[in-house]
């Protein structure tokens, strides 16, 4: 399947990984909806890319908001693809703190709501729309890429909420692929390692070098462009389905 003459919805499309996907699929000839809450950055990105890109303010945890974004994608052409790449919140808490108190339930539930429930919300609404397309000669109607993290497999100390959310995304992947198989909609998840996004760069070069020291090869942080390239390949390769792909330079998180 090719991206040309198709529409791609990217949640978190103004962020580091999401922006890389937006630019990659736009370069491939797709129209793209930048679904985000970062108004200024998203509007600038859409303006840079021209008439085939549109910013739609989107809260992934809100059903009506996601339905609106999908509807706007349909106005640009044949909506076949979605990439779920949003971020926006993180909490670092041990299950029991140094003072002996339990971690906050609110921090856990908010993290689950954004990364797991938000992903499912986009998945289900996007899939229902994509399933209405005419299939190609191979019975395919489109595909959805979700984003987990290697923290889903070996989360670090203090990452219990984030790790649980991302592990949930991994767990959904094969089930969603099976649920949607008869409809010709594929589902694949990318699990990135430590990526050099703008947020990561804000920690400074000394901290970045420390992170890179634990990555076997290449000994550097991942580039958002590498995530974007993989997302594009997944969308175009019709035999990739039901899998979680690590993008991490063979990195394995240590406890700290």
mmCIF file of C-alpha atoms in Angstrom:
data_model
loop_
_atom_site.group_PDB
_atom_site.id
_atom_site.type_symbol
_atom_site.label_atom_id
_atom_site.label_comp_id
_atom_site.label_asym_id
_atom_site.label_seq_id
_atom_site.Cartn_x
_atom_site.Cartn_y
_atom_site.Cartn_z
ATOM 1 C CA UNK A 1 0.000 0.000 0.000
ATOM 2 C CA UNK A 2 1.231 3.481 -0.816
ATOM 3 C CA UNK A 3 0.715 6.664 1.114
ATOM 4 C CA UNK A 4 0.169 8.854 -1.926
ATOM 5 C CA UNK A 5 -3.445 9.987 -2.233
ATOM 6 C CA UNK A 6 -4.237 8.706 1.280
ATOM 7 C CA UNK A 7 -4.810 10.573 4.546
ATOM 8 C CA UNK A 8 -2.831 9.931 7.728
ATOM 9 C CA UNK A 9 -3.952 11.066 11.177
ATOM 10 C CA UNK A 10 -1.065 11.580 13.623
ATOM 11 C CA UNK A 11 -1.802 12.157 17.303
ATOM 12 C CA UNK A 12 0.938 14.142 18.985
ATOM 13 C CA UNK A 13 1.731 15.321 15.472
ATOM 14 C CA UNK A 14 3.453 18.489 16.667
ATOM 15 C CA UNK A 15 5.730 16.639 19.102
ATOM 16 C CA UNK A 16 9.148 15.116 18.473
ATOM 17 C CA UNK A 17 8.177 11.642 17.236
ATOM 18 C CA UNK A 18 4.837 12.778 15.860
ATOM 19 C CA UNK A 19 6.337 15.631 13.873
ATOM 20 C CA UNK A 20 8.837 13.235 12.331
ATOM 21 C CA UNK A 21 5.944 11.030 11.179
ATOM 22 C CA UNK A 22 4.019 14.012 9.844
ATOM 23 C CA UNK A 23 6.980 15.159 7.756
ATOM 24 C CA UNK A 24 7.742 11.627 6.550
ATOM 25 C CA UNK A 25 4.246 10.817 5.323
ATOM 26 C CA UNK A 26 3.791 14.276 3.820
ATOM 27 C CA UNK A 27 6.998 13.764 1.839
ATOM 28 C CA UNK A 28 5.520 10.476 0.602
ATOM 29 C CA UNK A 29 2.539 12.336 -0.846
ATOM 30 C CA UNK A 30 -0.043 11.764 1.881
ATOM 31 C CA UNK A 31 -2.379 14.362 3.278
ATOM 32 C CA UNK A 32 -1.991 14.566 7.031
ATOM 33 C CA UNK A 33 -4.000 15.664 10.055
ATOM 34 C CA UNK A 34 -1.848 16.951 12.899
ATOM 35 C CA UNK A 35 -3.891 15.995 15.962
ATOM 36 C CA UNK A 36 -2.447 17.755 18.985
ATOM 37 C CA UNK A 37 -3.042 20.352 21.684
ATOM 38 C CA UNK A 38 0.074 22.451 21.000
ATOM 39 C CA UNK A 39 -1.665 25.137 18.949
ATOM 40 C CA UNK A 40 1.245 27.369 17.987
ATOM 41 C CA UNK A 41 3.675 24.617 17.033
ATOM 42 C CA UNK A 42 1.045 22.549 15.215
ATOM 43 C CA UNK A 43 -0.255 25.502 13.220
ATOM 44 C CA UNK A 44 3.279 26.417 12.163
ATOM 45 C CA UNK A 45 3.981 22.842 11.074
ATOM 46 C CA UNK A 46 0.775 22.710 9.039
ATOM 47 C CA UNK A 47 1.653 26.028 7.390
ATOM 48 C CA UNK A 48 5.141 24.756 6.547
ATOM 49 C CA UNK A 49 3.737 21.663 4.838
ATOM 50 C CA UNK A 50 1.049 23.412 2.796
ATOM 51 C CA UNK A 51 -2.506 22.625 1.783
ATOM 52 C CA UNK A 52 -2.260 18.851 2.335
ATOM 53 C CA UNK A 53 -1.622 19.310 6.054
ATOM 54 C CA UNK A 54 -4.205 20.417 8.591
ATOM 55 C CA UNK A 55 -4.034 21.012 12.315
ATOM 56 C CA UNK A 56 -7.005 19.748 14.302
ATOM 57 C CA UNK A 57 -6.918 20.439 18.021
ATOM 58 C CA UNK A 58 -7.429 17.021 19.600
ATOM 59 C CA UNK A 59 -7.648 15.597 23.111
ATOM 60 C CA UNK A 60 -7.041 11.856 22.739
ATOM 61 C CA UNK A 61 -8.883 11.126 25.980
ATOM 62 C CA UNK A 62 -12.088 12.767 24.736
ATOM 63 C CA UNK A 63 -14.381 10.779 22.443
ATOM 64 C CA UNK A 64 -15.938 13.743 20.658
ATOM 65 C CA UNK A 65 -12.543 15.341 20.092
ATOM 66 C CA UNK A 66 -11.141 12.213 18.442
ATOM 67 C CA UNK A 67 -14.291 11.734 16.355
ATOM 68 C CA UNK A 68 -13.904 15.297 15.107
ATOM 69 C CA UNK A 69 -10.265 14.719 14.147
ATOM 70 C CA UNK A 70 -11.200 11.562 12.226
ATOM 71 C CA UNK A 71 -14.026 13.417 10.477
ATOM 72 C CA UNK A 72 -11.602 16.174 9.448
ATOM 73 C CA UNK A 73 -9.214 13.539 8.103
ATOM 74 C CA UNK A 74 -12.021 12.192 5.946
ATOM 75 C CA UNK A 75 -12.510 15.624 4.413
ATOM 76 C CA UNK A 76 -8.946 15.612 3.068
ATOM 77 C CA UNK A 77 -9.364 12.382 1.103
ATOM 78 C CA UNK A 78 -9.375 8.650 1.792
ATOM 79 C CA UNK A 79 -8.517 8.193 5.458
ATOM 80 C CA UNK A 80 -6.506 4.975 5.596
ATOM 81 C CA UNK A 81 -3.884 5.410 8.285
ATOM 82 C CA UNK A 82 -3.400 6.590 11.848
ATOM 83 C CA UNK A 83 -0.245 6.881 13.938
ATOM 84 C CA UNK A 84 -0.690 7.272 17.691
ATOM 85 C CA UNK A 85 2.385 9.149 18.913
ATOM 86 C CA UNK A 86 1.150 11.533 21.585
ATOM 87 C CA UNK A 87 2.888 12.278 24.890
ATOM 88 C CA UNK A 88 2.298 15.067 27.348
ATOM 89 C CA UNK A 89 2.428 13.716 30.889
ATOM 90 C CA UNK A 90 4.683 11.714 33.131
ATOM 91 C CA UNK A 91 4.936 10.877 36.805
ATOM 92 C CA UNK A 92 7.982 9.413 38.571
ATOM 93 C CA UNK A 93 6.972 7.662 41.780
ATOM 94 C CA UNK A 94 8.000 4.525 43.586
ATOM 95 C CA UNK A 95 5.174 2.306 44.769
ATOM 96 C CA UNK A 96 6.142 3.319 48.298
ATOM 97 C CA UNK A 97 8.034 6.548 48.885
ATOM 98 C CA UNK A 98 10.994 7.241 51.157
ATOM 99 C CA UNK A 99 8.614 8.557 53.802
ATOM 100 C CA UNK A 100 6.679 5.286 53.779
ATOM 101 C CA UNK A 101 3.623 6.670 52.001
ATOM 102 C CA UNK A 102 2.073 4.922 48.992
ATOM 103 C CA UNK A 103 2.342 6.464 45.554
ATOM 104 C CA UNK A 104 -0.562 8.641 44.459
ATOM 105 C CA UNK A 105 -3.431 6.907 42.721
ATOM 106 C CA UNK A 106 -4.134 10.056 40.711
ATOM 107 C CA UNK A 107 -0.716 10.015 39.065
ATOM 108 C CA UNK A 108 -1.180 6.390 38.053
ATOM 109 C CA UNK A 109 -4.687 6.780 36.674
ATOM 110 C CA UNK A 110 -3.815 9.971 34.783
ATOM 111 C CA UNK A 111 -0.888 8.221 33.112
ATOM 112 C CA UNK A 112 -3.026 5.212 32.185
ATOM 113 C CA UNK A 113 -5.741 7.517 30.864
ATOM 114 C CA UNK A 114 -3.378 9.357 28.539
ATOM 115 C CA UNK A 115 -1.152 6.612 27.208
ATOM 116 C CA UNK A 116 -3.364 3.521 27.336
ATOM 117 C CA UNK A 117 -6.983 4.682 27.289
ATOM 118 C CA UNK A 118 -6.078 7.523 24.918
ATOM 119 C CA UNK A 119 -4.413 5.070 22.550
ATOM 120 C CA UNK A 120 -7.425 2.767 22.648
ATOM 121 C CA UNK A 121 -9.786 5.684 22.067
ATOM 122 C CA UNK A 122 -7.937 6.655 18.884
ATOM 123 C CA UNK A 123 -7.558 3.020 17.815
ATOM 124 C CA UNK A 124 -11.248 2.172 18.031
ATOM 125 C CA UNK A 125 -12.567 5.352 16.395
ATOM 126 C CA UNK A 126 -9.955 5.428 13.646
ATOM 127 C CA UNK A 127 -10.385 1.718 12.906
ATOM 128 C CA UNK A 128 -14.139 2.072 12.517
ATOM 129 C CA UNK A 129 -13.639 4.842 9.959
ATOM 130 C CA UNK A 130 -10.869 3.029 8.080
ATOM 131 C CA UNK A 131 -12.997 -0.124 7.909
ATOM 132 C CA UNK A 132 -15.456 1.755 5.716
ATOM 133 C CA UNK A 133 -12.930 2.086 2.871
ATOM 134 C CA UNK A 134 -12.998 0.005 -0.268
ATOM 135 C CA UNK A 135 -10.416 -2.791 0.088
ATOM 136 C CA UNK A 136 -7.497 -3.160 -2.292
ATOM 137 C CA UNK A 137 -6.793 -6.358 -4.227
ATOM 138 C CA UNK A 138 -5.265 -7.875 -1.092
ATOM 139 C CA UNK A 139 -8.303 -7.077 1.044
ATOM 140 C CA UNK A 140 -6.522 -4.228 2.821
ATOM 141 C CA UNK A 141 -8.265 -1.044 3.947
ATOM 142 C CA UNK A 142 -5.583 0.623 6.060
ATOM 143 C CA UNK A 143 -3.398 0.420 9.143
ATOM 144 C CA UNK A 144 -2.791 1.903 12.579
ATOM 145 C CA UNK A 145 0.559 2.324 14.313
ATOM 146 C CA UNK A 146 0.624 2.693 18.098
ATOM 147 C CA UNK A 147 3.532 3.750 20.287
ATOM 148 C CA UNK A 148 4.694 1.863 23.369
ATOM 149 C CA UNK A 149 8.175 2.049 24.911
ATOM 150 C CA UNK A 150 10.881 -0.356 25.936
ATOM 151 C CA UNK A 151 9.739 0.601 29.437
ATOM 152 C CA UNK A 152 6.848 -1.763 28.718
ATOM 153 C CA UNK A 153 9.342 -4.621 29.063
ATOM 154 C CA UNK A 154 11.917 -3.407 31.584
ATOM 155 C CA UNK A 155 10.625 -0.308 33.299
ATOM 156 C CA UNK A 156 12.958 1.590 35.566
ATOM 157 C CA UNK A 157 12.519 2.531 39.221
ATOM 158 C CA UNK A 158 9.747 5.104 39.502
ATOM 159 C CA UNK A 159 8.247 4.231 36.102
ATOM 160 C CA UNK A 160 5.495 1.923 37.289
ATOM 161 C CA UNK A 161 2.619 4.014 35.915
ATOM 162 C CA UNK A 162 4.277 4.658 32.552
ATOM 163 C CA UNK A 163 5.451 1.067 32.232
ATOM 164 C CA UNK A 164 1.981 -0.255 33.002
ATOM 165 C CA UNK A 165 0.421 2.032 30.405
ATOM 166 C CA UNK A 166 2.910 1.114 27.698
ATOM 167 C CA UNK A 167 2.707 -2.587 28.538
ATOM 168 C CA UNK A 168 -1.023 -2.253 28.019
ATOM 169 C CA UNK A 169 -0.426 -0.856 24.531
ATOM 170 C CA UNK A 170 1.801 -3.843 23.744
ATOM 171 C CA UNK A 171 -0.891 -6.184 25.059
ATOM 172 C CA UNK A 172 -3.567 -4.601 22.891
ATOM 173 C CA UNK A 173 -1.584 -4.948 19.685
ATOM 174 C CA UNK A 174 -2.119 -8.605 18.786
ATOM 175 C CA UNK A 175 -5.721 -8.531 20.011
ATOM 176 C CA UNK A 176 -6.521 -5.466 17.934
ATOM 177 C CA UNK A 177 -4.853 -7.023 14.886
ATOM 178 C CA UNK A 178 -6.991 -10.126 15.325
ATOM 179 C CA UNK A 179 -10.174 -8.144 15.992
ATOM 180 C CA UNK A 180 -9.639 -6.059 12.872
ATOM 181 C CA UNK A 181 -8.248 -8.763 10.590
ATOM 182 C CA UNK A 182 -11.580 -9.510 8.919
ATOM 183 C CA UNK A 183 -11.929 -5.798 8.188
ATOM 184 C CA UNK A 184 -8.547 -5.503 6.480
ATOM 185 C CA UNK A 185 -7.090 -3.136 9.072
ATOM 186 C CA UNK A 186 -3.587 -3.856 10.395
ATOM 187 C CA UNK A 187 -2.221 -2.821 13.814
ATOM 188 C CA UNK A 188 1.487 -2.601 14.685
ATOM 189 C CA UNK A 189 3.221 -0.984 17.663
ATOM 190 C CA UNK A 190 6.624 0.664 17.858
ATOM 191 C CA UNK A 191 8.452 0.485 21.199
ATOM 192 C CA UNK A 192 11.135 3.188 21.113
ATOM 193 C CA UNK A 193 14.132 3.316 23.392
ATOM 194 C CA UNK A 194 15.689 6.628 24.408
ATOM 195 C CA UNK A 195 14.956 9.058 21.592
ATOM 196 C CA UNK A 196 16.520 12.466 21.044
ATOM 197 C CA UNK A 197 13.317 14.474 21.038
ATOM 198 C CA UNK A 198 13.224 18.184 21.911
ATOM 199 C CA UNK A 199 12.109 17.304 25.439
ATOM 200 C CA UNK A 200 15.078 14.958 25.872
ATOM 201 C CA UNK A 201 17.480 17.551 24.492
ATOM 202 C CA UNK A 202 16.381 19.944 27.220
ATOM 203 C CA UNK A 203 18.282 17.883 29.825
ATOM 204 C CA UNK A 204 21.632 18.978 28.376
ATOM 205 C CA UNK A 205 24.519 17.298 26.581
ATOM 206 C CA UNK A 206 26.070 15.822 29.733
ATOM 207 C CA UNK A 207 22.892 13.935 30.622
ATOM 208 C CA UNK A 208 22.389 12.862 27.005
ATOM 209 C CA UNK A 209 25.889 11.393 26.922
ATOM 210 C CA UNK A 210 25.110 9.425 30.074
ATOM 211 C CA UNK A 211 21.949 8.000 28.487
ATOM 212 C CA UNK A 212 23.833 7.092 25.312
ATOM 213 C CA UNK A 213 26.502 5.172 27.250
ATOM 214 C CA UNK A 214 23.966 2.402 27.947
ATOM 215 C CA UNK A 215 23.025 1.917 24.285
ATOM 216 C CA UNK A 216 25.103 -0.838 22.606
ATOM 217 C CA UNK A 217 25.001 0.173 18.936
ATOM 218 C CA UNK A 218 24.842 2.808 17.652
ATOM 219 C CA UNK A 219 25.978 4.453 20.894
ATOM 220 C CA UNK A 220 23.661 7.438 20.686
ATOM 221 C CA UNK A 221 20.035 8.303 21.255
ATOM 222 C CA UNK A 222 17.554 7.418 18.560
ATOM 223 C CA UNK A 223 16.577 10.062 16.042
ATOM 224 C CA UNK A 224 12.908 11.033 15.614
ATOM 225 C CA UNK A 225 13.488 10.634 11.876
ATOM 226 C CA UNK A 226 14.267 6.956 12.463
ATOM 227 C CA UNK A 227 10.931 6.548 14.219
ATOM 228 C CA UNK A 228 9.205 8.358 11.350
ATOM 229 C CA UNK A 229 10.878 6.135 8.770
ATOM 230 C CA UNK A 230 9.806 2.986 10.623
ATOM 231 C CA UNK A 231 6.236 4.227 10.977
ATOM 232 C CA UNK A 232 6.095 4.886 7.240
ATOM 233 C CA UNK A 233 7.465 1.446 6.452
ATOM 234 C CA UNK A 234 4.872 -0.199 8.672
ATOM 235 C CA UNK A 235 2.061 1.680 6.943
ATOM 236 C CA UNK A 236 3.322 0.654 3.511
ATOM 237 C CA UNK A 237 4.290 -2.960 4.263
ATOM 238 C CA UNK A 238 1.044 -4.916 4.208
ATOM 239 C CA UNK A 239 2.535 -8.035 5.797
ATOM 240 C CA UNK A 240 3.495 -6.348 9.049
ATOM 241 C CA UNK A 241 0.688 -6.952 11.507
ATOM 242 C CA UNK A 242 0.103 -7.709 15.168
ATOM 243 C CA UNK A 243 3.710 -7.079 16.175
ATOM 244 C CA UNK A 244 5.564 -4.755 18.556
ATOM 245 C CA UNK A 245 8.883 -3.615 17.097
ATOM 246 C CA UNK A 246 11.629 -2.341 19.388
ATOM 247 C CA UNK A 247 13.510 0.684 18.058
ATOM 248 C CA UNK A 248 16.316 1.010 20.576
ATOM 249 C CA UNK A 249 19.834 0.196 19.344
ATOM 250 C CA UNK A 250 19.698 -3.000 21.470
ATOM 251 C CA UNK A 251 19.189 -0.892 24.592
ATOM 252 C CA UNK A 252 17.835 -2.600 27.704
ATOM 253 C CA UNK A 253 16.823 -0.400 30.598
ATOM 254 C CA UNK A 254 18.689 -0.951 33.840
ATOM 255 C CA UNK A 255 16.842 -0.419 37.160
ATOM 256 C CA UNK A 256 18.000 3.224 37.229
#
